[in-house]
Tab-separated table of C-alpha atoms and ligand atoms in Angstrom:
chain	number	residue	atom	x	y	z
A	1	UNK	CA	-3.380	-12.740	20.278
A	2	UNK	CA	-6.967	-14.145	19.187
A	3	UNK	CA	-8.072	-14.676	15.515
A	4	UNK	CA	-11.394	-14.217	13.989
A	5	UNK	CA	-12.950	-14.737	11.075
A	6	UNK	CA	-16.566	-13.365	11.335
A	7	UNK	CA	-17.647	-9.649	11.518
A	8	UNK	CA	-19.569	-10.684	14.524
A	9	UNK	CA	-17.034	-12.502	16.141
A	10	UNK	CA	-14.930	-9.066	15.505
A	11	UNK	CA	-17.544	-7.069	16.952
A	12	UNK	CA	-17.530	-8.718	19.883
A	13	UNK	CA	-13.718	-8.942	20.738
A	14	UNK	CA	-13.652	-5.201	20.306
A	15	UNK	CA	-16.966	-4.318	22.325
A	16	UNK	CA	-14.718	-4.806	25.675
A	17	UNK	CA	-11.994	-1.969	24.718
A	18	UNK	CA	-14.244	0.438	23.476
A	19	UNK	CA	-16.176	0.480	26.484
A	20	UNK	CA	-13.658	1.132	28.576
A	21	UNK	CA	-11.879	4.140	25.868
A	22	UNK	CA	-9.175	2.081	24.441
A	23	UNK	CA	-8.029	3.632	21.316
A	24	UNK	CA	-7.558	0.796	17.521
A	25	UNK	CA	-5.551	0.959	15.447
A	26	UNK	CA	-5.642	-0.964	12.229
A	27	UNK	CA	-3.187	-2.273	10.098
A	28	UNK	CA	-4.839	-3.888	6.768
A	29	UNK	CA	-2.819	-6.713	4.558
A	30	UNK	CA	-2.991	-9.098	2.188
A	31	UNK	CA	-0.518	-11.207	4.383
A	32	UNK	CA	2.662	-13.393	3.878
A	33	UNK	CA	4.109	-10.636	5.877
A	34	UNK	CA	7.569	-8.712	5.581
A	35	UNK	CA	10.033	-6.036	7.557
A	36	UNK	CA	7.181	-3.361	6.255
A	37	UNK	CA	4.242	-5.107	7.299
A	38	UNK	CA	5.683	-5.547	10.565
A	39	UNK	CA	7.072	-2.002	10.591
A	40	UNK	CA	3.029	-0.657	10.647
A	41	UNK	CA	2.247	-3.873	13.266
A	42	UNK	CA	4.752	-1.942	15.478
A	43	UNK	CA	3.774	1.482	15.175
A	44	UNK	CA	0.820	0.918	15.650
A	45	UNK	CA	1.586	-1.284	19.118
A	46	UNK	CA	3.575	1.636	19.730
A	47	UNK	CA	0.444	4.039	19.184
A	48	UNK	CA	-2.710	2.506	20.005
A	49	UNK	CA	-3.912	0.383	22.966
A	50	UNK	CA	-5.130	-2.046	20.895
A	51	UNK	CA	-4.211	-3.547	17.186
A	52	UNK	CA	-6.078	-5.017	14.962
A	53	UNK	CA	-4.621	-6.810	11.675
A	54	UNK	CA	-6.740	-7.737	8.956
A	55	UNK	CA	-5.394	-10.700	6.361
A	56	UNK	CA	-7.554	-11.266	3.274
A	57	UNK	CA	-6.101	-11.454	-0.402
A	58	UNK	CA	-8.749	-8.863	-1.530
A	59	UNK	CA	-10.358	-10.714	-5.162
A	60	UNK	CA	-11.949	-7.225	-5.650
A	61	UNK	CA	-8.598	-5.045	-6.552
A	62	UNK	CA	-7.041	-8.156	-8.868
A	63	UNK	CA	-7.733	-7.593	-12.627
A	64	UNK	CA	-8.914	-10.926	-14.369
A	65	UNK	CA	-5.277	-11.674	-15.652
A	66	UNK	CA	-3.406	-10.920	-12.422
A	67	UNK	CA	-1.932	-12.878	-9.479
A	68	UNK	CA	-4.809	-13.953	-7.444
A	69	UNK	CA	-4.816	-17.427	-7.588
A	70	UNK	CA	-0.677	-17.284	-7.350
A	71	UNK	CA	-0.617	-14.527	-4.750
A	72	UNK	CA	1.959	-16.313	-1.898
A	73	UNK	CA	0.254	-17.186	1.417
A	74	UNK	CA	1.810	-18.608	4.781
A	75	UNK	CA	-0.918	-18.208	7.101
A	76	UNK	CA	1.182	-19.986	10.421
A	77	UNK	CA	4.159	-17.633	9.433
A	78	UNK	CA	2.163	-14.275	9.910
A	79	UNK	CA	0.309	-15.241	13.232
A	80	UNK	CA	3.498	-15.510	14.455
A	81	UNK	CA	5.192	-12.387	13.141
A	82	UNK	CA	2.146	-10.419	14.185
A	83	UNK	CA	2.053	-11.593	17.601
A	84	UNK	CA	5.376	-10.811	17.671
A	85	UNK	CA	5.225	-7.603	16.545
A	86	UNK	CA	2.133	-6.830	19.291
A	87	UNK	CA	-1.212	-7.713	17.581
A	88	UNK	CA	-3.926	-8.409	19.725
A	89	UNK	CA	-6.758	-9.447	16.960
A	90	UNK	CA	-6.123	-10.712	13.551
A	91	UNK	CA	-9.188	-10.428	11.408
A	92	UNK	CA	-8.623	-13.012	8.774
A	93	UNK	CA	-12.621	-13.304	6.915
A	94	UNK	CA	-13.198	-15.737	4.366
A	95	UNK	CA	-14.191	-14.207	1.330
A	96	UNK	CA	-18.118	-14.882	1.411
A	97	UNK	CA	-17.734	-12.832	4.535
A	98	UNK	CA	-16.616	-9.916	2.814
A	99	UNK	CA	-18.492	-10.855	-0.763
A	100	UNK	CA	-21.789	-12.681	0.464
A	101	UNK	CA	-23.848	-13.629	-1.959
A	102	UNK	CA	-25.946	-10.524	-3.722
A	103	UNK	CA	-23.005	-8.065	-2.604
A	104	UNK	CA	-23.658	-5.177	-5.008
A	105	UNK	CA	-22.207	-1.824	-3.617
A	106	UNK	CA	-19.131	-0.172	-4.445
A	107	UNK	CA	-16.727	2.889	-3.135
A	108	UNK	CA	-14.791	4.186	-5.821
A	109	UNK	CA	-12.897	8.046	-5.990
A	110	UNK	CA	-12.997	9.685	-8.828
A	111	UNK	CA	-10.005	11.388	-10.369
A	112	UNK	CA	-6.992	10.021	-8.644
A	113	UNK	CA	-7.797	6.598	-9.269
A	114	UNK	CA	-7.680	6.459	-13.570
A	115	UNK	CA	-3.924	7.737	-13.436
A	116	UNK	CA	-0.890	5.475	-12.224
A	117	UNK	CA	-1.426	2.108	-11.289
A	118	UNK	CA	-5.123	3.440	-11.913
A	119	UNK	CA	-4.352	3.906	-15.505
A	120	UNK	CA	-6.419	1.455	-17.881
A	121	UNK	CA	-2.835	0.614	-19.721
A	122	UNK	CA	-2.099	-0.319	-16.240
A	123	UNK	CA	-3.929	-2.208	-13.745
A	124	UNK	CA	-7.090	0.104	-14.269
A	125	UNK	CA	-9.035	2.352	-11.965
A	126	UNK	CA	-10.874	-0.764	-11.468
A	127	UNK	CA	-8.020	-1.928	-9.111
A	128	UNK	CA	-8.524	0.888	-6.586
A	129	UNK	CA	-12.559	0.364	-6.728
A	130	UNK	CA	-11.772	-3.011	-5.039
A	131	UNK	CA	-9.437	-1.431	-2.678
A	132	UNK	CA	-11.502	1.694	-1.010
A	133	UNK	CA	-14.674	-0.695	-1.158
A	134	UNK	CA	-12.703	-3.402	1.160
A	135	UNK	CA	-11.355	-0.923	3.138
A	136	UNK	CA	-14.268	1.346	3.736
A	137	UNK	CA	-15.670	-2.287	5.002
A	138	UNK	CA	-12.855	-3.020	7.335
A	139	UNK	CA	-13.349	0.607	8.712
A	140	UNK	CA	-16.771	-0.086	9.066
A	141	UNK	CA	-16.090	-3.462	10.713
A	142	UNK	CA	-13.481	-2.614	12.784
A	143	UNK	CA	-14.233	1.111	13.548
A	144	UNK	CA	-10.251	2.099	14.153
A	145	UNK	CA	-9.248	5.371	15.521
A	146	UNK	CA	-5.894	5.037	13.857
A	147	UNK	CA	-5.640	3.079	10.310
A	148	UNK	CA	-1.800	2.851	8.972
A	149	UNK	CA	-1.020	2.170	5.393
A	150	UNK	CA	2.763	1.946	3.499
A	151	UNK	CA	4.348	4.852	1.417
A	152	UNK	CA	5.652	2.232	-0.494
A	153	UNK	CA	1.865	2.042	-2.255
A	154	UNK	CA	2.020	5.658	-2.449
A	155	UNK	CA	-1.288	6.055	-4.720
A	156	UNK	CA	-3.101	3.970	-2.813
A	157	UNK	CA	-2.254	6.338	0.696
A	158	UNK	CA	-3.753	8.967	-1.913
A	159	UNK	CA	-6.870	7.527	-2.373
A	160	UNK	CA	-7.782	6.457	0.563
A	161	UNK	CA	-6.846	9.548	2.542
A	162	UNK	CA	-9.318	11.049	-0.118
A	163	UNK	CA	-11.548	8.094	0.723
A	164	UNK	CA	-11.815	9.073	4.475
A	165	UNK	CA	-12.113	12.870	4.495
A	166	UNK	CA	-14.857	12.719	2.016
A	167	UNK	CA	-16.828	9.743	3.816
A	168	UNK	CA	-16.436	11.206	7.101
A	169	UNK	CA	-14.769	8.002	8.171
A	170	UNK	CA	-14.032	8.945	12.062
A	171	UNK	CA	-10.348	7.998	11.406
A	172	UNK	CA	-6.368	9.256	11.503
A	173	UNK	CA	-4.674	7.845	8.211
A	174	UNK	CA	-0.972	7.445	8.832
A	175	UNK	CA	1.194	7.173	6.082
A	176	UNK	CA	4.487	4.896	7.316
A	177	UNK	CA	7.981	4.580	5.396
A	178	UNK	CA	9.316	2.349	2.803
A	179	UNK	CA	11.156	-0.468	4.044
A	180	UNK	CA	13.629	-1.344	2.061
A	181	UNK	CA	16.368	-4.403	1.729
A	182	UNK	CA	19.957	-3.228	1.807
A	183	UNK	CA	20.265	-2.748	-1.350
A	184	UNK	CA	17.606	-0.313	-1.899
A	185	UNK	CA	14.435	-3.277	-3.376
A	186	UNK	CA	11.461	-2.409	-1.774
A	187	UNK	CA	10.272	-4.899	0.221
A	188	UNK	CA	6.952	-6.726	-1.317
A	189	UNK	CA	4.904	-9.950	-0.813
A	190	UNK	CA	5.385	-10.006	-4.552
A	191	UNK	CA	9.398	-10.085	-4.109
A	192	UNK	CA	8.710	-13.703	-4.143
A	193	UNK	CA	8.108	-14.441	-7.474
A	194	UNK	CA	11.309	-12.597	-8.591
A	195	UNK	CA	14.121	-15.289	-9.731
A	196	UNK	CA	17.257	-14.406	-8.720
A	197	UNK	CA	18.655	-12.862	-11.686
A	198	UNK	CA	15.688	-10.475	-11.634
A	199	UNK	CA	15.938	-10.279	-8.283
A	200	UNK	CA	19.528	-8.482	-9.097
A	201	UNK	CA	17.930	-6.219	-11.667
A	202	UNK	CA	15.298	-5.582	-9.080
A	203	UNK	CA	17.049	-2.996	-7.028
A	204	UNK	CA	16.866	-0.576	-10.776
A	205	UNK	CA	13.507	1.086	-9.487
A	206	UNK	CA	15.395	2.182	-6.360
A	207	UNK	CA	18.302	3.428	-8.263
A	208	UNK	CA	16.834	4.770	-11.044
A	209	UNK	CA	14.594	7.317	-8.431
A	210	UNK	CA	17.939	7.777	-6.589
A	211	UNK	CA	19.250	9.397	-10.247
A	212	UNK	CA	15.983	11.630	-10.542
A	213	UNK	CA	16.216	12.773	-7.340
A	214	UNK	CA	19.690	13.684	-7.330
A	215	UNK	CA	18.636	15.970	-10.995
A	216	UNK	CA	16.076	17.208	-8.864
A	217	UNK	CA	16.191	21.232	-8.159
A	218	UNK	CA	13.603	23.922	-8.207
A	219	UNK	CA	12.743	24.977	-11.666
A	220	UNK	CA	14.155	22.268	-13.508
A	221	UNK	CA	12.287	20.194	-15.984
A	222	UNK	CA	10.552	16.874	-13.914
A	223	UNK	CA	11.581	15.338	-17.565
A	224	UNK	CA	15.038	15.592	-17.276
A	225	UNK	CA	14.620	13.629	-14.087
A	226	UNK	CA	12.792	11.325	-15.615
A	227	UNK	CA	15.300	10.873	-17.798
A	228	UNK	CA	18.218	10.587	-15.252
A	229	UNK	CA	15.906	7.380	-13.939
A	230	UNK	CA	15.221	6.037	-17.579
A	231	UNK	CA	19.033	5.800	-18.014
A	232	UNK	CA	19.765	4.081	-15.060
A	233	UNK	CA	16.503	1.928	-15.930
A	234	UNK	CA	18.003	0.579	-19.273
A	235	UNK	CA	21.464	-0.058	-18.064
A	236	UNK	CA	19.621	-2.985	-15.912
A	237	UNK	CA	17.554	-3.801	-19.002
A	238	UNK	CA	14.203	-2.709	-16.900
A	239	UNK	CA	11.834	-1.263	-19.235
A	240	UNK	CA	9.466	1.076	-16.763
A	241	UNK	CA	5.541	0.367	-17.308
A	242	UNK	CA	5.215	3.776	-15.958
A	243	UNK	CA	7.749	6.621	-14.417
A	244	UNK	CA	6.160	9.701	-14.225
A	245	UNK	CA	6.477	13.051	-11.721
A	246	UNK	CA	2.899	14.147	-10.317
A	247	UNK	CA	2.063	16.408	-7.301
A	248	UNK	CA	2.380	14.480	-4.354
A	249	UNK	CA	-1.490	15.143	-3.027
A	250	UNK	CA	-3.537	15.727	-6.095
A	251	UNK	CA	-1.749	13.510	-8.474
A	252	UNK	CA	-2.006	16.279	-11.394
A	253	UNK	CA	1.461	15.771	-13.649
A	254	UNK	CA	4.182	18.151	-12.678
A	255	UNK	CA	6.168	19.377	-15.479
A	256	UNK	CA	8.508	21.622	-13.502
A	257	UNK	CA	9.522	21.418	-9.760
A	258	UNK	CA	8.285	23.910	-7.947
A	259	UNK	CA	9.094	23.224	-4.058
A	260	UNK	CA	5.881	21.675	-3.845
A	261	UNK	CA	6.318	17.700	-2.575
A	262	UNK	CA	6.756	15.913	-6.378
A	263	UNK	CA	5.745	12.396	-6.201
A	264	UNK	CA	7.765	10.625	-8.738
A	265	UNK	CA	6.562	7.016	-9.339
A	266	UNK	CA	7.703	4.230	-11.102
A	267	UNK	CA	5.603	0.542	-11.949
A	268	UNK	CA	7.806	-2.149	-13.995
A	269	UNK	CA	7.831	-5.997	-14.828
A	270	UNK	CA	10.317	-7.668	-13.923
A	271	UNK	CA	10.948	-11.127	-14.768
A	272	UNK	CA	7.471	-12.370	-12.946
A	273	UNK	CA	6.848	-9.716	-10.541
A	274	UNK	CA	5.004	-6.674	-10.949
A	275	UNK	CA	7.208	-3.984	-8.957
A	276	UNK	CA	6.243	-0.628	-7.467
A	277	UNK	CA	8.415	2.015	-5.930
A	278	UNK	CA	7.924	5.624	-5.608
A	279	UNK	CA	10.094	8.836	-3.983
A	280	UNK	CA	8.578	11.664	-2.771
A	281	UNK	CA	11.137	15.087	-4.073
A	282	UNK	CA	11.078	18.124	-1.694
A	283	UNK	CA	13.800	19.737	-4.058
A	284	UNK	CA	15.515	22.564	-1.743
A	285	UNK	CA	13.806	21.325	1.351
A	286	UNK	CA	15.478	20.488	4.514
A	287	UNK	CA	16.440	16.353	4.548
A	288	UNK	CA	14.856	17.002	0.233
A	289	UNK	CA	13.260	13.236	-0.127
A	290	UNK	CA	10.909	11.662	2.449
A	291	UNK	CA	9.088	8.381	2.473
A	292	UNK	CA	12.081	6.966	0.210
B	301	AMP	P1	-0.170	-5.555	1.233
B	301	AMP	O1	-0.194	-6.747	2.142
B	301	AMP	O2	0.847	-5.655	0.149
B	301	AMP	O3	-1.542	-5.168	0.754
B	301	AMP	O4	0.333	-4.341	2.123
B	301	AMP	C1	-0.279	-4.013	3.343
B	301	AMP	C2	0.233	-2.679	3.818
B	301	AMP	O5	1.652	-2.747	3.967
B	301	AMP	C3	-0.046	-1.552	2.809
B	301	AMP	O6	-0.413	-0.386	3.523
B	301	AMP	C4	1.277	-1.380	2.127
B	301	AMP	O7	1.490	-0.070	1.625
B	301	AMP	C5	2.236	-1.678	3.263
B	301	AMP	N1	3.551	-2.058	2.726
B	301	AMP	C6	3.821	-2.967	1.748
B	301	AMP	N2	5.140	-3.007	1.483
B	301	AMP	C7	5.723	-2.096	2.311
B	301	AMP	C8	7.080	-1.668	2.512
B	301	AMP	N3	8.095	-2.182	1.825
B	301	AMP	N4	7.300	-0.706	3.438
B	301	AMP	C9	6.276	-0.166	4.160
B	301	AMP	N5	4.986	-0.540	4.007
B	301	AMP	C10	4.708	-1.492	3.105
């Protein structure tokens, strides 16, 4: 496994395998790497002749009271998991190689990105403009044939499938699973902040989507799910920032099921983490959640 931190030096330890064919693939993180990192590292060893990770703690999708200057790091620690897990390249850029000086441009989608996690009460559509503009650069550095990103940021998938089609990026997104501890937390760099009697309420967001999904039939209010989750929610003294039921793809709100793939999502704060989890609800489909 090598490790670069220039776009030329990335350039040129990828001119050799796409000479000769080889297919990328690209996994992009912010790093101090977990079971769900890893779980993309290995599918896309498993996929693609060649992987590529990318490690930079992205300043562009952190609001101006968030965790950037706390965000945990262990740069050792994740060489070795990703070797382990089959990396070939880490791309690991300072930030003036990402930001130089006079960097002015931006990619930003419209329309999915102001609701959620996009949501100015929230962390602001802002958020996701610093997200599709460093990843539209890392597909541009890189070039991937394959780029794989975690349902667990399920908006984010969203956006930047929406990112690709309509910039013609010449790339397959691949969505990958949740990972989850055993009690149903969804693993998260962020975990780390969590003291351990959060970390106990923690596991609520899990739950509480476990309840909604379980109220979850066709033609049935997505509020009385909702509700289901908000119950569970308060008996672990989480107060949701957000929990709502949208249409999977377009992110439009969903008032009733209607077989269509429900995305029901749900941001909190708890103790001194900022937690995310989200279930996808096929109600009456074969296997009825995925991605959970
Ligand atoms: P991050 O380092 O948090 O920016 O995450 C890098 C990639 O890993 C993103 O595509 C995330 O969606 C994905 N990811 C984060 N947590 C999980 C998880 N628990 N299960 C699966 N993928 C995850």
């Amino acid at each position: 496994m090598r490790v670069v931190e220039t776009k030329a030096a990335l350039r040129d330890a990828l001119a050799a395998p796409r000479r000769e064919g080889l297919t990328i693939g690209l996994v992009p993180t912010m790093g101090f790497l977990h079971a769900g990192h890893v779980s993309l590292l290995e599918s896309a060893h498993a996929e693609c002749d060649v992987v590529v990770m990318s490690l930079f703690v992205n300043p562009a999708q952190f609001g101006p009271g968030e965790d950037l200057d706390r965000y945990p790091r262990d740069r050792e620690r994740d060489e070795r998991m990703a070797a382990d897990a089959g990396v070939d390249l880490i791309y690991a850029p300072p930030t003036e190689e990402v930001y130089p000086e006079g960097f002015a441009t931006a990619v930003e989608v419209s329309g999915l990105t102001e609701v959620l996690c996009g949501d100015p009460g929230a962390r602001g559509p802002e958020h996701f403009r610093g997200v599709t503009t460093v990843v539209a650069k890392l597909f541009n550095t890189v070039g991937p044939d394959v780029a794989y990103f975690g349902q667990k940021d399920a908006q984010q998938a969203v956006v930047i499938r929406r990112m690709a089609a309509d910039l013609d990026f010449p790339v397959r997104i691949e969505v990958r699973p949740t990972v989850r501890e055993d009690d149903g937390l969804a693993l998260s760099s962020r975990n780390a902040y969590l003291e351990p009697a959060d970390r106990e309420r923690a596991p609520a967001l899990h739950a509480a989507l476990g309840a909604a999904a379980d109220a979850a039939e066709v033609g049935a209010a997505t509020a009385d799910a909702i509700a289901a989750a908000r119950r569970v929610l308060a008996e672990a003294g989480v107060e949701p920032e957000y929990l709502e039921a949208r249409d999977a793809e377009r992110l439009e709100p969903i008032e009733t099921f209607n077989g269509r793939p429900v995305l029901l999502a749900i941001a909190a704060q708890v103790g001194g983490a900022r937690l995310i989890d989200n279930v996808i609800i096929e109600p009456n489909a074969p296997g009825r959640t995925r991605g959970a």
